[in-house]
């Protein structure tokens, strides 16, 4: 199985329920969404098979892989997750939730991009997220100021529901997004705050 890989790097999980844990990030190239706040650089990619990826990551003293993107589910399948599981790795995924997650994962995160069109111009209906992936470990919803999150009951069943304030190039705008999420969670405590700590402390 050959994958189009944007980058592989070793760092700490910067947000969500596994925040602070050492992790090997495998960023797969390509995405089906057209998010205006996307901060991923998609210029450049390398085609790699599982053995070539393993050669890179076995040098790290960590057993957690985080599959991310772009949208990793455009490429990832059980043949890939099974390969790394048999070699003793735990695997998390960070997906936009517009595709069914592959089996063999140990921690699942979806970040629905509500009312944002795909590359084809279509907007996914909220009800489709739960149909595709009825249960996940974590919902992490990117939110900007004055954006109202959907009813949790309409989302996939999750152990954790996070609001993630969108970080922009404007410090003032980012601060407003954080303040908005903080106030909203105080009024709606079924949600939790997830701040992109890796950006605050200057790591990948």
Coordinates of N, CA and C in Angstrom, one line a residue:
X1 N 0.8 -1.2 0.0 CA 0.0 0.0 0.0 C 0.9 1.3 0.0
X2 N 0.7 2.1 -1.0 CA 1.5 3.3 -1.1 C 0.6 4.5 -0.7
X3 N 1.2 5.4 0.1 CA 0.5 6.6 0.7 C 1.2 7.8 0.2
X4 N 0.5 8.9 0.0 CA 1.0 10.2 -0.3 C 1.2 10.9 1.0
X5 N 2.4 11.1 1.4 CA 2.8 11.6 2.8 C 3.3 13.1 2.6
X6 N 2.7 14.0 3.4 CA 3.1 15.4 3.4 C 4.3 15.5 4.3
X7 N 4.2 14.9 5.5 CA 5.4 15.0 6.5 C 5.2 14.0 7.6
X8 N 6.3 13.6 8.2 CA 6.3 12.8 9.4 C 7.1 13.5 10.4
X9 N 6.6 13.7 11.6 CA 7.4 14.4 12.7 C 7.0 13.9 14.0
X10 N 7.9 14.1 15.0 CA 7.7 13.6 16.4 C 7.5 14.8 17.2
X11 N 6.4 14.8 18.0 CA 6.1 16.0 18.8 C 5.2 15.6 20.0
X12 N 4.6 16.6 20.6 CA 3.5 16.3 21.6 C 2.2 16.6 21.0
X13 N 1.2 15.8 21.4 CA -0.2 16.1 21.0 C -0.6 17.5 21.6
X14 N -1.0 18.4 20.8 CA -1.1 19.8 21.2 C -2.6 20.2 21.6
X15 N -3.5 19.3 21.4 CA -4.9 19.6 21.7 C -5.7 18.4 22.0
X16 N -6.9 18.6 22.6 CA -7.9 17.5 22.8 C -7.6 16.7 24.0
X17 N -8.2 15.5 24.0 CA -8.1 14.6 25.1 C -6.8 13.9 25.4
X18 N -5.9 13.9 24.4 CA -4.5 13.4 24.6 C -3.5 14.5 24.6
X19 N -3.9 15.6 24.9 CA -3.0 16.8 24.9 C -1.8 16.5 25.8
X20 N -0.6 16.8 25.3 CA 0.6 16.7 26.1 C 1.4 15.3 25.9
X21 N 0.7 14.3 25.3 CA 1.3 13.0 25.1 C 2.3 13.0 23.9
X22 N 3.4 12.4 24.0 CA 4.3 12.2 22.9 C 3.7 11.4 21.8
X23 N 3.8 11.9 20.6 CA 3.2 11.2 19.5 C 4.0 11.4 18.2
X24 N 3.9 10.4 17.3 CA 4.4 10.4 16.0 C 3.3 10.8 15.0
X25 N 3.5 12.0 14.4 CA 2.5 12.5 13.5 C 2.8 12.1 12.1
X26 N 1.9 11.5 11.4 CA 2.0 11.2 10.0 C 0.9 11.9 9.2
X27 N 1.3 13.0 8.6 CA 0.4 13.9 7.9 C 0.3 13.4 6.4
X28 N -0.9 12.9 6.1 CA -1.1 12.5 4.7 C -1.6 13.7 3.9
X29 N -1.1 13.7 2.6 CA -1.4 14.8 1.7 C -2.9 14.7 1.2
X30 N -3.4 15.8 0.9 CA -4.8 15.8 0.3 C -5.9 16.0 1.2
X31 N -6.9 16.8 0.8 CA -8.1 17.0 1.6 C -9.3 17.2 0.7
X32 N -10.5 16.9 1.2 CA -11.7 17.1 0.4 C -12.5 18.3 0.9
X33 N -12.0 19.0 1.8 CA -12.6 20.2 2.3 C -11.9 21.5 1.9
X34 N -12.7 22.6 2.0 CA -12.1 23.9 1.5 C -12.3 24.9 2.7
X35 N -11.6 24.6 3.8 CA -11.7 25.4 5.0 C -10.9 26.7 4.9
X36 N -11.5 27.9 5.1 CA -10.8 29.1 5.0 C -9.7 29.3 6.0
X37 N -9.8 28.6 7.2 CA -8.9 28.8 8.3 C -7.8 27.7 8.3
X38 N -7.7 26.9 7.2 CA -6.8 25.8 7.2 C -5.3 26.3 7.3
X39 N -4.5 25.7 8.2 CA -3.2 26.1 8.4 C -2.1 25.1 7.9
X40 N -2.6 24.1 7.1 CA -1.7 23.0 6.6 C -1.1 23.4 5.3
X41 N 0.2 23.3 5.2 CA 0.9 23.5 3.9 C 0.9 22.2 3.1
X42 N 0.2 22.2 2.0 CA 0.1 21.0 1.2 C 1.2 21.0 0.0
X43 N 2.1 21.9 0.0 CA 3.1 21.9 -1.1 C 4.1 20.9 -0.8
X44 N 4.3 20.0 -1.7 CA 5.2 18.9 -1.6 C 4.7 17.7 -0.9
X45 N 5.0 16.5 -1.4 CA 4.6 15.2 -0.9 C 5.6 14.1 -1.3
X46 N 5.6 13.1 -0.6 CA 6.4 11.9 -0.9 C 5.6 10.7 -0.9
X47 N 5.7 9.8 -1.9 CA 5.0 8.5 -1.9 C 5.8 7.5 -1.1
X48 N 5.2 6.9 -0.1 CA 5.8 5.9 0.7 C 4.9 4.7 1.0
X49 N 5.5 3.6 1.1 CA 4.8 2.4 1.5 C 5.0 2.2 3.0
X50 N 4.3 1.2 3.6 CA 4.3 1.0 5.1 C 5.7 0.8 5.6
X51 N 6.5 0.0 4.9 CA 7.8 -0.4 5.3 C 8.7 0.9 5.4
X52 N 8.6 1.8 4.4 CA 9.3 3.0 4.4 C 8.9 3.9 5.5
X53 N 7.7 4.0 5.8 CA 7.2 4.8 6.9 C 7.7 4.2 8.2
X54 N 7.7 2.9 8.4 CA 8.2 2.2 9.6 C 9.7 2.5 9.8
X55 N 10.4 2.5 8.7 CA 11.9 2.8 8.8 C 12.1 4.2 9.4
X56 N 11.2 5.2 9.1 CA 11.4 6.5 9.7 C 10.9 6.5 11.1
X57 N 9.8 6.0 11.5 CA 9.2 6.2 12.8 C 9.8 5.3 13.9
X58 N 10.5 4.2 13.5 CA 11.0 3.2 14.5 C 12.2 3.9 15.2
X59 N 12.7 5.0 14.7 CA 13.8 5.7 15.4 C 13.2 6.5 16.6
X60 N 11.9 6.7 16.7 CA 11.3 7.5 17.8 C 11.0 6.6 19.0
X61 N 11.2 7.0 20.2 CA 10.9 6.2 21.4 C 9.4 6.4 21.8
X62 N 8.5 6.1 20.9 CA 7.1 6.3 21.2 C 6.3 5.3 20.4
X63 N 5.2 4.9 20.9 CA 4.3 3.9 20.3 C 3.0 4.4 19.8
X64 N 2.8 5.7 19.9 CA 1.6 6.4 19.4 C 1.8 7.0 18.1
X65 N 1.0 6.6 17.1 CA 0.9 7.2 15.8 C -0.3 8.1 15.7
X66 N -0.2 9.3 15.2 CA -1.4 10.1 14.9 C -1.5 10.3 13.4
X67 N -2.5 9.7 12.8 CA -2.8 9.9 11.4 C -3.6 11.2 11.2
X68 N -3.0 12.1 10.5 CA -3.7 13.4 10.3 C -3.5 13.9 8.9
X69 N -3.9 15.1 8.6 CA -3.9 15.6 7.2 C -4.0 17.1 7.2
X70 N -4.6 17.6 6.2 CA -5.6 17.0 5.2 C -6.6 16.1 5.8
X71 N -7.1 15.2 5.0 CA -8.0 14.2 5.4 C -7.4 12.8 5.3
X72 N -7.0 12.2 6.4 CA -6.3 10.9 6.3 C -7.2 9.8 5.7
X73 N -8.5 9.9 5.9 CA -9.4 8.8 5.5 C -9.5 8.7 3.9
X74 N -9.0 9.7 3.2 CA -9.0 9.6 1.8 C -8.0 8.5 1.3
X75 N -7.0 8.1 2.2 CA -6.0 7.1 1.9 C -6.0 6.0 2.8
X76 N -6.3 6.2 4.1 CA -6.0 5.2 5.1 C -7.1 4.1 5.1
X77 N -6.6 2.9 5.3 CA -7.5 1.7 5.3 C -7.0 0.7 6.3
X78 N -7.7 -0.5 6.4 CA -7.3 -1.5 7.4 C -6.0 -2.1 7.1
X79 N -5.6 -2.2 5.8 CA -4.3 -2.8 5.5 C -3.2 -2.0 6.1
X80 N -3.3 -0.7 6.1 CA -2.3 0.2 6.7 C -2.3 0.1 8.2
X81 N -3.5 0.4 8.8 CA -3.6 0.3 10.3 C -3.2 -1.0 10.9
X82 N -3.6 -2.1 10.1 CA -3.3 -3.5 10.6 C -1.8 -3.7 10.6
X83 N -1.1 -3.1 9.6 CA 0.4 -3.3 9.5 C 1.1 -2.7 10.7
X84 N 0.7 -1.5 11.1 CA 1.3 -0.9 12.3 C 0.8 -1.5 13.6
X85 N -0.4 -1.9 13.6 CA -0.9 -2.6 14.9 C -0.1 -3.9 15.1
X86 N 0.2 -4.6 14.1 CA 0.9 -5.9 14.3 C 2.3 -5.6 14.8
X87 N 2.8 -4.4 14.6 CA 4.2 -4.0 15.0 C 4.1 -3.3 16.3
X88 N 3.0 -3.3 17.0 CA 2.9 -2.8 18.4 C 2.6 -1.3 18.6
X89 N 2.2 -0.7 17.5 CA 1.8 0.7 17.6 C 0.4 0.9 17.9
X90 N 0.1 2.0 18.8 CA -1.2 2.5 19.0 C -1.5 3.6 18.0
X91 N -2.7 3.7 17.5 CA -3.0 4.6 16.4 C -4.2 5.5 16.7
X92 N -4.0 6.8 16.6 CA -5.1 7.8 16.6 C -5.3 8.4 15.3
X93 N -6.5 8.9 15.1 CA -6.7 9.6 13.8 C -7.4 10.9 14.1
X94 N -7.1 11.9 13.3 CA -7.8 13.2 13.3 C -8.4 13.4 12.0
X95 N -9.7 13.3 11.9 CA -10.4 13.4 10.6 C -11.5 14.4 10.7
X96 N -11.9 14.9 9.5 CA -13.0 15.9 9.4 C -14.4 15.2 9.5
X97 N -14.4 13.8 9.5 CA -15.6 13.1 9.7 C -16.5 12.9 8.5
X98 N -16.0 13.3 7.3 CA -16.8 13.2 6.1 C -16.6 11.8 5.4
X99 N -15.8 10.9 6.0 CA -15.6 9.6 5.5 C -15.7 8.6 6.7
X100 N -16.0 7.4 6.4 CA -16.0 6.4 7.5 C -14.6 6.1 7.9
X101 N -14.4 6.1 9.2 CA -13.1 5.8 9.8 C -12.7 4.3 9.5
X102 N -11.4 4.0 9.2 CA -11.0 2.7 9.1 C -11.0 1.9 10.4
X103 N -11.1 0.6 10.4 CA -10.9 -0.2 11.6 C -9.5 -0.2 12.0
X104 N -9.2 -0.7 13.3 CA -7.9 -0.9 13.7 C -7.3 0.3 14.5
X105 N -8.2 1.3 14.7 CA -7.7 2.5 15.4 C -7.9 2.4 16.9
X106 N -7.1 3.1 17.7 CA -7.2 3.1 19.2 C -7.8 4.3 19.8
X107 N -7.7 5.4 19.0 CA -8.3 6.7 19.5 C -8.8 7.5 18.3
X108 N -10.1 7.8 18.3 CA -10.7 8.5 17.1 C -11.2 9.9 17.4
X109 N -10.7 10.8 16.6 CA -11.1 12.2 16.7 C -11.7 12.7 15.4
X110 N -12.9 13.3 15.4 CA -13.4 13.9 14.2 C -13.7 15.4 14.6
X111 N -13.4 16.2 13.6 CA -13.6 17.7 13.7 C -14.6 18.1 12.6
X112 N -15.9 18.0 12.8 CA -16.8 18.4 11.7 C -16.6 19.9 11.4
X113 N -16.6 20.2 10.1 CA -16.5 21.6 9.6 C -17.9 22.0 9.2
X114 N -18.7 22.5 10.2 CA -20.1 22.8 10.0 C -20.3 23.9 8.9
X115 N -21.1 23.6 7.9 CA -21.5 24.6 6.9 C -20.3 25.1 6.0
X116 N -19.2 24.3 6.0 CA -18.1 24.6 5.1 C -18.2 23.7 3.9
X117 N -18.1 24.2 2.7 CA -18.2 23.3 1.6 C -17.0 22.4 1.3
X118 N -17.2 21.3 0.7 CA -16.1 20.5 0.2 C -15.5 21.1 -1.0
X119 N -14.4 20.4 -1.5 CA -13.8 20.9 -2.8 C -14.7 20.9 -3.9
X120 N -15.8 20.1 -3.9 CA -16.8 20.1 -5.0 C -17.9 21.1 -4.8
X121 N -17.8 21.8 -3.7 CA -18.8 22.9 -3.4 C -20.0 22.4 -2.6
X122 N -20.1 21.1 -2.2 CA -21.2 20.6 -1.5 C -21.0 20.7 0.0
X123 N -22.0 21.0 0.8 CA -22.0 21.1 2.2 C -22.6 19.8 2.8
X124 N -21.9 19.2 3.7 CA -22.4 17.9 4.3 C -23.4 18.2 5.3
X125 N -24.5 17.5 5.3 CA -25.6 17.6 6.3 C -25.1 17.2 7.6
X126 N -25.5 17.8 8.7 CA -25.1 17.5 10.0 C -25.4 16.0 10.4
X127 N -26.6 15.6 9.9 CA -27.0 14.2 10.3 C -26.1 13.1 9.7
X128 N -25.4 13.5 8.6 CA -24.5 12.5 8.0 C -23.3 12.1 8.8
X129 N -22.8 13.0 9.7 CA -21.7 12.7 10.5 C -21.9 11.5 11.4
X130 N -23.1 11.5 12.1 CA -23.4 10.4 13.0 C -23.7 9.1 12.2
X131 N -24.2 9.2 11.0 CA -24.4 8.0 10.2 C -23.1 7.3 9.7
X132 N -22.1 8.1 9.4 CA -20.9 7.6 8.9 C -20.1 7.0 10.1
X133 N -20.0 7.7 11.2 CA -19.2 7.3 12.4 C -20.1 7.5 13.6
X134 N -20.9 6.5 14.0 CA -21.9 6.7 15.1 C -21.2 7.0 16.5
X135 N -20.0 6.5 16.7 CA -19.4 6.6 18.0 C -17.9 6.9 17.8
X136 N -17.3 7.9 18.5 CA -15.9 8.2 18.4 C -15.4 8.5 19.8
X137 N -14.1 8.7 20.0 CA -13.6 9.0 21.3 C -13.7 10.5 21.6
X138 N -13.6 11.3 20.5 CA -13.5 12.8 20.7 C -14.1 13.5 19.5
X139 N -15.0 14.5 19.9 CA -15.4 15.5 18.9 C -14.6 16.8 19.2
X140 N -14.0 17.3 18.2 CA -13.3 18.6 18.4 C -13.7 19.5 17.3
X141 N -14.5 20.5 17.7 CA -15.2 21.4 16.8 C -14.5 22.8 16.7
X142 N -13.9 23.1 15.5 CA -13.3 24.4 15.3 C -14.4 25.5 15.4
X143 N -14.2 26.6 16.2 CA -15.2 27.6 16.4 C -14.6 29.0 16.3
X144 N -15.3 29.9 15.6 CA -14.9 31.3 15.6 C -15.9 32.1 16.4
X145 N -15.6 33.3 16.6 CA -16.5 34.2 17.5 C -17.9 34.2 16.9
X146 N -18.9 34.1 17.9 CA -20.3 34.2 17.7 C -20.9 33.0 16.8
X147 N -20.1 32.0 16.6 CA -20.5 30.8 15.9 C -21.1 29.8 16.9
X148 N -22.4 29.4 16.7 CA -23.1 28.6 17.7 C -22.9 27.1 17.3
X149 N -22.4 26.3 18.2 CA -22.2 24.9 18.0 C -23.5 24.2 17.8
X150 N -23.6 23.1 17.1 CA -24.8 22.3 16.9 C -25.2 21.6 18.2
X151 N -26.4 21.2 18.3 CA -26.8 20.4 19.4 C -26.0 19.1 19.5
X152 N -25.4 18.8 20.7 CA -24.6 17.6 20.8 C -25.4 16.4 20.5
X153 N -26.7 16.3 20.7 CA -27.5 15.2 20.4 C -27.5 14.8 18.9
X154 N -27.1 15.8 18.1 CA -27.1 15.5 16.6 C -25.8 15.0 16.1
X155 N -24.8 15.1 17.0 CA -23.4 14.7 16.6 C -23.2 13.2 17.0
X156 N -22.1 12.6 16.5 CA -21.8 11.2 16.9 C -21.6 11.1 18.4
X157 N -21.9 10.0 19.0 CA -21.7 9.8 20.4 C -20.2 9.8 20.7
X158 N -19.8 10.6 21.7 CA -18.4 10.8 22.0 C -18.1 10.8 23.5
X159 N -16.9 10.4 23.9 CA -16.5 10.5 25.3 C -16.3 11.9 25.7
X160 N -15.8 12.7 24.7 CA -15.4 14.1 25.0 C -15.9 15.0 23.8
X161 N -16.5 16.2 24.2 CA -16.9 17.1 23.2 C -16.1 18.4 23.5
X162 N -15.3 18.8 22.5 CA -14.4 19.9 22.7 C -14.8 21.0 21.7
X163 N -14.7 22.3 22.2 CA -14.7 23.4 21.3 C -13.3 23.9 21.1
X164 N -12.9 24.1 19.9 CA -11.5 24.5 19.6 C -11.5 25.9 18.9
X165 N -11.2 26.9 19.7 CA -11.2 28.3 19.1 C -10.2 28.3 17.9
X166 N -10.6 28.9 16.8 CA -9.7 29.0 15.6 C -8.7 30.0 15.8
X167 N -7.4 29.6 15.6 CA -6.3 30.5 15.6 C -6.1 31.1 14.2
X168 N -6.0 32.4 14.2 CA -5.8 33.1 12.9 C -4.5 33.9 13.0
X169 N -4.1 34.6 11.9 CA -2.9 35.4 11.9 C -3.1 36.7 12.8
X170 N -4.3 37.0 13.1 CA -4.6 38.1 13.9 C -4.7 37.7 15.4
X171 N -3.8 38.2 16.3 CA -3.9 37.9 17.7 C -5.2 38.4 18.3
X172 N -5.7 39.5 17.9 CA -7.0 40.0 18.4 C -8.1 39.1 18.0
X173 N -8.2 38.7 16.8 CA -9.2 37.8 16.4 C -9.2 36.4 17.1
X174 N -8.0 35.9 17.2 CA -7.8 34.7 18.0 C -8.3 34.8 19.4
X175 N -7.9 35.9 20.0 CA -8.3 36.2 21.4 C -9.9 36.2 21.5
X176 N -10.5 36.9 20.5 CA -12.0 36.9 20.5 C -12.6 35.5 20.4
X177 N -12.0 34.7 19.6 CA -12.4 33.3 19.4 C -12.3 32.5 20.7
X178 N -11.2 32.7 21.4 CA -11.0 32.0 22.7 C -12.0 32.5 23.7
X179 N -12.2 33.8 23.8 CA -13.1 34.4 24.8 C -14.6 33.9 24.5
X180 N -14.9 33.8 23.2 CA -16.3 33.4 22.8 C -16.5 31.9 23.2
X181 N -15.5 31.1 23.0 CA -15.6 29.7 23.4 C -15.7 29.5 24.9
X182 N -14.9 30.3 25.6 CA -14.9 30.2 27.0 C -16.3 30.6 27.6
X183 N -16.8 31.7 27.1 CA -18.1 32.1 27.6 C -19.2 31.1 27.2
X184 N -19.1 30.5 26.0 CA -20.1 29.6 25.6 C -20.1 28.3 26.5
X185 N -18.9 27.8 26.8 CA -18.8 26.6 27.6 C -19.3 26.9 29.0
X186 N -19.0 28.1 29.5 CA -19.5 28.4 30.9 C -21.1 28.3 30.9
X187 N -21.7 28.6 29.8 CA -23.2 28.5 29.7 C -23.6 27.1 29.3
X188 N -22.7 26.3 28.7 CA -23.1 25.0 28.1 C -22.0 24.0 28.5
X189 N -22.0 23.6 29.8 CA -20.8 22.8 30.3 C -20.7 21.4 29.8
X190 N -21.6 21.0 28.9 CA -21.4 19.7 28.2 C -20.2 19.7 27.3
X191 N -19.8 20.9 26.9 CA -18.6 21.1 26.1 C -17.4 21.4 26.9
X192 N -16.2 21.1 26.4 CA -14.9 21.5 27.0 C -14.1 22.3 26.1
X193 N -13.1 23.0 26.6 CA -12.3 23.8 25.8 C -11.0 23.1 25.4
X194 N -10.7 23.2 24.1 CA -9.4 22.6 23.6 C -8.7 23.7 22.9
X195 N -7.6 24.2 23.5 CA -6.8 25.2 22.9 C -5.6 24.6 22.2
X196 N -5.2 25.1 21.1 CA -4.0 24.6 20.3 C -2.7 25.0 21.0
X197 N -2.4 24.2 22.1 CA -1.3 24.5 22.9 C 0.1 24.5 22.2
X198 N 0.2 23.7 21.2 CA 1.4 23.6 20.4 C 1.7 24.9 19.7
X199 N 0.7 25.6 19.3 CA 0.9 27.0 18.7 C 1.3 28.0 19.8
X200 N 0.8 27.8 21.0 CA 1.2 28.8 22.0 C 2.6 28.6 22.5
X201 N 3.1 27.4 22.5 CA 4.4 27.1 23.0 C 5.5 26.9 21.9
X202 N 5.0 27.1 20.7 CA 5.9 27.1 19.5 C 6.6 25.8 19.1
X203 N 5.7 24.7 19.2 CA 6.2 23.4 18.7 C 5.3 22.9 17.5
X204 N 5.8 22.0 16.7 CA 5.0 21.4 15.6 C 3.8 20.7 16.2

